[in-house]
PDB file of C-alpha atoms in Angstrom:
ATOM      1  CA  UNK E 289      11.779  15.263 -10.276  1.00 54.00           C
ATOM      2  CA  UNK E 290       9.293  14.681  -7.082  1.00 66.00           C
ATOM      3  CA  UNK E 291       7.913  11.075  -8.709  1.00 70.00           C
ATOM      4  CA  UNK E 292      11.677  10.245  -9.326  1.00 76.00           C
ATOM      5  CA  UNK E 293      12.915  10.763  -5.800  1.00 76.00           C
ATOM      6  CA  UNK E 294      10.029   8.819  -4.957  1.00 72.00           C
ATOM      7  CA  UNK E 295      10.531   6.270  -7.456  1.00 77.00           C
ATOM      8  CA  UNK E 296      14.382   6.002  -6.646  1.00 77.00           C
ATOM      9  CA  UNK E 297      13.999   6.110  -2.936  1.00 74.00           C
ATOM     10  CA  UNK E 298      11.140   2.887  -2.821  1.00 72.00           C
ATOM     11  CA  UNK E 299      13.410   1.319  -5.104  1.00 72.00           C
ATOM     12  CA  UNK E 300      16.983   1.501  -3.466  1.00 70.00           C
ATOM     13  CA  UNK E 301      15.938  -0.166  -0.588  1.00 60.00           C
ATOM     14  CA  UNK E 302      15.467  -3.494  -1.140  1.00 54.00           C
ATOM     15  CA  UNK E 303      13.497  -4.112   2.430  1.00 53.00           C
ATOM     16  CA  UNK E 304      10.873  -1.195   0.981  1.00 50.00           C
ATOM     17  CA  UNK E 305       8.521  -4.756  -0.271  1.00 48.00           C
ATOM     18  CA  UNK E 306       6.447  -3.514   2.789  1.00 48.00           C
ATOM     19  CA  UNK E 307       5.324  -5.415   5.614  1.00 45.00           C
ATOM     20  CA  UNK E 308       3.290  -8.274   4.549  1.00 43.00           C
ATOM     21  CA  UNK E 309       1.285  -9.588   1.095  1.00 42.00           C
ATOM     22  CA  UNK E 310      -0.224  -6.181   0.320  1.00 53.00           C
ATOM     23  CA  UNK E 311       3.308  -4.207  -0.080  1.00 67.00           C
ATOM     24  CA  UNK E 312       4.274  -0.500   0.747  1.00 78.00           C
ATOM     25  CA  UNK E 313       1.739   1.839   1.246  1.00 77.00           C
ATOM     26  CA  UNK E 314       2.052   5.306  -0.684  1.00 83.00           C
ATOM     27  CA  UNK E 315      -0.030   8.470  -0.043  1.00 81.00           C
ATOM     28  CA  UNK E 316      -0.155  11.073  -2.658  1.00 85.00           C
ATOM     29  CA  UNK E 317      -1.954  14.422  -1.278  1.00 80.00           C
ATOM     30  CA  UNK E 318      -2.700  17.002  -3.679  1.00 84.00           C
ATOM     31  CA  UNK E 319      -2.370  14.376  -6.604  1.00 89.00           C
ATOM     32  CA  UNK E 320      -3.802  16.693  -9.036  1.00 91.00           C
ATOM     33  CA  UNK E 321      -4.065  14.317 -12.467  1.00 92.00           C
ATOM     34  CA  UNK E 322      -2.211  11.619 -10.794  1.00 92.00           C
ATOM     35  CA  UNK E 323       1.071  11.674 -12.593  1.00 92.00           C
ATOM     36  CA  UNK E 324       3.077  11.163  -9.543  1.00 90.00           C
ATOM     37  CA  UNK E 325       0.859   8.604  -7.748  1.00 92.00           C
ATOM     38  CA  UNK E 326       0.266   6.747 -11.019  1.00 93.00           C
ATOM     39  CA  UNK E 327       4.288   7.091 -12.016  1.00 92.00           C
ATOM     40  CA  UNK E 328       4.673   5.214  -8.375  1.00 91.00           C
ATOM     41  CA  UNK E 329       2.263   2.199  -9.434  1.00 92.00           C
ATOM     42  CA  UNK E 330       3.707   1.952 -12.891  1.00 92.00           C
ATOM     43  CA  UNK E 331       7.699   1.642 -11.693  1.00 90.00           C
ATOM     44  CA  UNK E 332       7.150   0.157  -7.927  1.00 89.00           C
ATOM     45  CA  UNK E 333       5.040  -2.928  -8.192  1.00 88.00           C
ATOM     46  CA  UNK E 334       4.346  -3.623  -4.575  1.00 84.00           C
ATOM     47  CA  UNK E 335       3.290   0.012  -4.238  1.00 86.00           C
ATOM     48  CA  UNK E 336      -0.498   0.284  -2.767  1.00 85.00           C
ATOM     49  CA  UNK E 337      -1.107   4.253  -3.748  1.00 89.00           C
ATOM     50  CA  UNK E 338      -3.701   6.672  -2.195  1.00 86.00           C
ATOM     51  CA  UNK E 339      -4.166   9.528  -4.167  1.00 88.00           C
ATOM     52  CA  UNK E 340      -5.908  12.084  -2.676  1.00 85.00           C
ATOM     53  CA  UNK E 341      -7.172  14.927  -4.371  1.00 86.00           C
ATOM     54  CA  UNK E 342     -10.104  17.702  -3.203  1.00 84.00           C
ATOM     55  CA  UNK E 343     -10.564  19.544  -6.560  1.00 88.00           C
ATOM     56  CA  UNK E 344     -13.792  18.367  -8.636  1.00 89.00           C
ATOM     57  CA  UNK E 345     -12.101  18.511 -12.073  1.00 92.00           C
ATOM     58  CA  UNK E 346      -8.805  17.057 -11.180  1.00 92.00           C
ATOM     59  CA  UNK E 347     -10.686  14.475  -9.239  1.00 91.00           C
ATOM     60  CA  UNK E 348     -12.565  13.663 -12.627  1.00 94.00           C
ATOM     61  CA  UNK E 349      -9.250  13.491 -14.129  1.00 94.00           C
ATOM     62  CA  UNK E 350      -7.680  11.436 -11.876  1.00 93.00           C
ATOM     63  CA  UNK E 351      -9.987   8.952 -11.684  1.00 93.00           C
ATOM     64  CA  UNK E 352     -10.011   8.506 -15.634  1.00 95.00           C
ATOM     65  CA  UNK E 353      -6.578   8.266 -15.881  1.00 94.00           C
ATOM     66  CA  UNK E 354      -6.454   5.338 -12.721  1.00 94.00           C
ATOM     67  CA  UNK E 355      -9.286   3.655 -14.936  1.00 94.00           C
ATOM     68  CA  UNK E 356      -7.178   3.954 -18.054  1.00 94.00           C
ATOM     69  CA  UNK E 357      -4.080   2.666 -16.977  1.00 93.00           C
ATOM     70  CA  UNK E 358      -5.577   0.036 -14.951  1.00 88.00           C
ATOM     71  CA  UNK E 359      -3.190  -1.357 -12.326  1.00 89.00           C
ATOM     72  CA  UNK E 360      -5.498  -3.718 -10.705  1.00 87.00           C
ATOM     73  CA  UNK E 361      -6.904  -2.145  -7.914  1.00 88.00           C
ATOM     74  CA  UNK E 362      -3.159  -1.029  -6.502  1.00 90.00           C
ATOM     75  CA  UNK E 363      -4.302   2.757  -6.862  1.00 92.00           C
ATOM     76  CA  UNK E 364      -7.018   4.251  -4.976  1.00 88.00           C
ATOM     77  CA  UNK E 365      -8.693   7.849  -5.112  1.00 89.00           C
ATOM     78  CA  UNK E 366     -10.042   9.647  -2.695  1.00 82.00           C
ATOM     79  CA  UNK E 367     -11.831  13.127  -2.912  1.00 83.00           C
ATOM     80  CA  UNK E 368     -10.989  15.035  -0.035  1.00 76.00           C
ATOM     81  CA  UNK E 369      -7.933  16.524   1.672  1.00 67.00           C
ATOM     82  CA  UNK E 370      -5.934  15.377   4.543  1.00 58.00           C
ATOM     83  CA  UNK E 371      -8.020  18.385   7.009  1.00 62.00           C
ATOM     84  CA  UNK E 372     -11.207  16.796   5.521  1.00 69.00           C
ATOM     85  CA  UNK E 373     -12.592  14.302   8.696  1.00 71.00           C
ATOM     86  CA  UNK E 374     -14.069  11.859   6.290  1.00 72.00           C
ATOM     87  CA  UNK E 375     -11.065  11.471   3.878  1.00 73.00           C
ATOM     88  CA  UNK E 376      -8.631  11.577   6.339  1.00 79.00           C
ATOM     89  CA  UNK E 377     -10.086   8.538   8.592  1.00 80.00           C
ATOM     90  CA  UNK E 378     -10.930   6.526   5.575  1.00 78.00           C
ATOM     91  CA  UNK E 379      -7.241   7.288   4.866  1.00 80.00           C
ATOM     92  CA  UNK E 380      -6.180   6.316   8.491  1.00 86.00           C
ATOM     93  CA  UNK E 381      -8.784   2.953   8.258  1.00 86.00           C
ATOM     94  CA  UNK E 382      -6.300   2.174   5.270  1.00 84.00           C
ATOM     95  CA  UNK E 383      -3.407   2.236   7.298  1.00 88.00           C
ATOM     96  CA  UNK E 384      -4.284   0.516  10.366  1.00 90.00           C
ATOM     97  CA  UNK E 385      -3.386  -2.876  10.136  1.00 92.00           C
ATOM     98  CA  UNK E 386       0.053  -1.192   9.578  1.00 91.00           C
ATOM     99  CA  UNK E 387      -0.338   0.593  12.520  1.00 94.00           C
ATOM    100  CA  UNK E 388      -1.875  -2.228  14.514  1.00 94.00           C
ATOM    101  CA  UNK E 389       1.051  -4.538  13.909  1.00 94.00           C
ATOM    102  CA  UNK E 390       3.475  -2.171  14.826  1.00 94.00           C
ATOM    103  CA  UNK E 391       1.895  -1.048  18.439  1.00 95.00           C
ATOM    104  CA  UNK E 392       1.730  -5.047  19.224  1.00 93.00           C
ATOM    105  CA  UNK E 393       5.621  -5.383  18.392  1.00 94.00           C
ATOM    106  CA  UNK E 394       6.327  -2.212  20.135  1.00 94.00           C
ATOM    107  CA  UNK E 395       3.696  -3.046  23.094  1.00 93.00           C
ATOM    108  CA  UNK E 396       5.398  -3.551  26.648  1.00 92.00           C
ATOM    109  CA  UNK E 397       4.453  -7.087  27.538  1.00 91.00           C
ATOM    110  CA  UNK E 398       3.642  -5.843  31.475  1.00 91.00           C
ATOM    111  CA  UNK E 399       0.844  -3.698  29.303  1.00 91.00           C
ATOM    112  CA  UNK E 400      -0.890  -7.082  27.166  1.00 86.00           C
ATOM    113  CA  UNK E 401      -3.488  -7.603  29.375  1.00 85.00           C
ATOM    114  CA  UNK E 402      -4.155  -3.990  30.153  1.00 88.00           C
ATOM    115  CA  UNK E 403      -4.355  -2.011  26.795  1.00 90.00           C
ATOM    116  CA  UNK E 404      -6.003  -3.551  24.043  1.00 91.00           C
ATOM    117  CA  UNK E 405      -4.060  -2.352  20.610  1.00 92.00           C
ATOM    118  CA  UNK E 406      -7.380  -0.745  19.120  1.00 90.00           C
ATOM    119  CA  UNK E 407      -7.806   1.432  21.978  1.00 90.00           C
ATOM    120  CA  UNK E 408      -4.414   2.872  21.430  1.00 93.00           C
ATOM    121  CA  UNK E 409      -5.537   3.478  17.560  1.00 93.00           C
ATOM    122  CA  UNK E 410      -8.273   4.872  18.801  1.00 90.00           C
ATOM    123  CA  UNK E 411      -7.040   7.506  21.204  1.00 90.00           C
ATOM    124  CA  UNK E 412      -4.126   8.009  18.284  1.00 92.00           C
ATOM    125  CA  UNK E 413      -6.460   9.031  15.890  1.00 90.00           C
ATOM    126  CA  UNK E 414      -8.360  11.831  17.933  1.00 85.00           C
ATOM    127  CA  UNK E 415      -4.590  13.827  18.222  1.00 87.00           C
ATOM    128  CA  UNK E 416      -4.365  12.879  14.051  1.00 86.00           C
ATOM    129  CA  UNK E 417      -7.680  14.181  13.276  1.00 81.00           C
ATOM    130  CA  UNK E 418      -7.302  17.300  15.292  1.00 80.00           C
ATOM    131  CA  UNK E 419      -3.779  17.351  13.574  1.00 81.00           C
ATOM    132  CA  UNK E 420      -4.770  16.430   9.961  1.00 72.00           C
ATOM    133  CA  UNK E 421      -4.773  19.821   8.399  1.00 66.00           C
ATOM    134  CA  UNK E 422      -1.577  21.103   9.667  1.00 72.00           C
ATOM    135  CA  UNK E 423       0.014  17.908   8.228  1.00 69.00           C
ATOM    136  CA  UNK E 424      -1.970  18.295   4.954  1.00 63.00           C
ATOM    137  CA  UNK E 425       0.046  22.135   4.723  1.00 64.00           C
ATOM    138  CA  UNK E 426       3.126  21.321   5.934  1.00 67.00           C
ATOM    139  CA  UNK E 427       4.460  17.848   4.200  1.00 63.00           C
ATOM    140  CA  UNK E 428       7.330  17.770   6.042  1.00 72.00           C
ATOM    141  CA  UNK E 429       7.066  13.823   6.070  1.00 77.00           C
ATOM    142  CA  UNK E 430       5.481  11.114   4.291  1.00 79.00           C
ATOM    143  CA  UNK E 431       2.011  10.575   4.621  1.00 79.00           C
ATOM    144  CA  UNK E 432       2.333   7.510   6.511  1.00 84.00           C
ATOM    145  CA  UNK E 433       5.585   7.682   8.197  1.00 87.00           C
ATOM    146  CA  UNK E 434       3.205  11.066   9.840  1.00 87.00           C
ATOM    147  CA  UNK E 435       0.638   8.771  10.969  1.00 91.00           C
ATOM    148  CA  UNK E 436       3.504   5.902  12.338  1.00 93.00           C
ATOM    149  CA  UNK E 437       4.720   9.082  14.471  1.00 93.00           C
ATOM    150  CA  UNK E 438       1.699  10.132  15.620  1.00 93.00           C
ATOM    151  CA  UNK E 439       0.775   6.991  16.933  1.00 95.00           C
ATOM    152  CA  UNK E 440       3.690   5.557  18.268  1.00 95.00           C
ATOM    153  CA  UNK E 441       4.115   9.408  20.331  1.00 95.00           C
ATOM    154  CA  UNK E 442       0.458   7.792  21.806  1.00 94.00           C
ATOM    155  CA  UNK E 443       2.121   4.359  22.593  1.00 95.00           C
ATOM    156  CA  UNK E 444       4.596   5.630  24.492  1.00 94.00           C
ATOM    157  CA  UNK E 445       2.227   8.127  26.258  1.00 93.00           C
ATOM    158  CA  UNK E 446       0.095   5.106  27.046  1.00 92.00           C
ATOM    159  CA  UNK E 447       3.520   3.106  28.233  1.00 93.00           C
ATOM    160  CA  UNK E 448       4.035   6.149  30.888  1.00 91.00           C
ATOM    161  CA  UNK E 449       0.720   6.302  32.202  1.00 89.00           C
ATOM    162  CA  UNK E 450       0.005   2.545  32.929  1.00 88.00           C
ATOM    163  CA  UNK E 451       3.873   1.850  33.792  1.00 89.00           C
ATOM    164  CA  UNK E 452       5.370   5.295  34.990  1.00 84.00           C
ATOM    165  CA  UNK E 453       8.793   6.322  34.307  1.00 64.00           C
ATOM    166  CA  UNK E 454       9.900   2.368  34.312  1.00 53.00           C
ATOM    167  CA  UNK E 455      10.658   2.320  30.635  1.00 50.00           C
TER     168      UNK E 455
END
């Protein structure tokens, strides 16, 4: 039912082809086997999938079955969790050209010369990684869409600082 929804809700919307060549980006936590990350790949063909897993066995597992079913490099695994440092800024690495694009749309031009894009990523990812774990436990929203939040809540702190209340 979850890889379904997931499948059905990538697939109704016909501007879900993701920004740019490498498609949309989907982060599985607790993937387990993979069944849902690797149901994603299989039916959504622009799909990029993270599947992130912190148990040894099922990480065992999950990597055969990504081997086996071979979808040209589309799925990646990572052992960790979300609250794990190391997984979760590898995860955040994968993301930020994503994230990077969308602070120089969003970007007041009076800021341009001022604030450099990667030192908004930057200062974005110290609130994520203190926030990573409660994420991981909750899953009240997409991996990513979490991260897009996150960071824009940053741009927009950044926005008041430099240019006050003049938004």
């Amino acid at each position: 039912l979850v890889a379904s929804e997931a499948i059905q809700t990538l697939t109704a919307d016909p501007g879900v082809e993701g920004d740019g060549p490498q498609g949309v980006l989907v982060v599985d936590l607790c993937s387990g086997s993979g069944a849902i990350a690797l149901a994603i790949a299989d039916e959504v063909p622009s799909a990029r999938v993270h599947a992130v897993e912190l148990g040894d066995d099922a990480v065992l597992w999950l990597r055969r079955n990504v081997e086996e079913l071979d979808f040209g490099g589309r799925v990646s695994v990572w052992h960790g969790d979300a609250g794990d440092a190391a997984a979760l800024g590898e995860l955040f690495e994968s993301c930020r050209p994503r994230l990077r694009r969308m602070i120089r749309l969003r970007l007041d031009c009076r800021l341009q010369g001022r604030v450099d894009p990667s030192d908004i990523l930057q200062e974005a990812f110290l609130d994520i990684s203190r926030r990573g774990a409660e994420q991981a436990r909750s899953r009240e929203m997409p991996f990513f869409l979490w991260l897009r939040l996150m960071t824009g809540q940053k741009l927009l702190e950044i926005h008041r600082r430099h240019l006050g209340t003049q938004l």
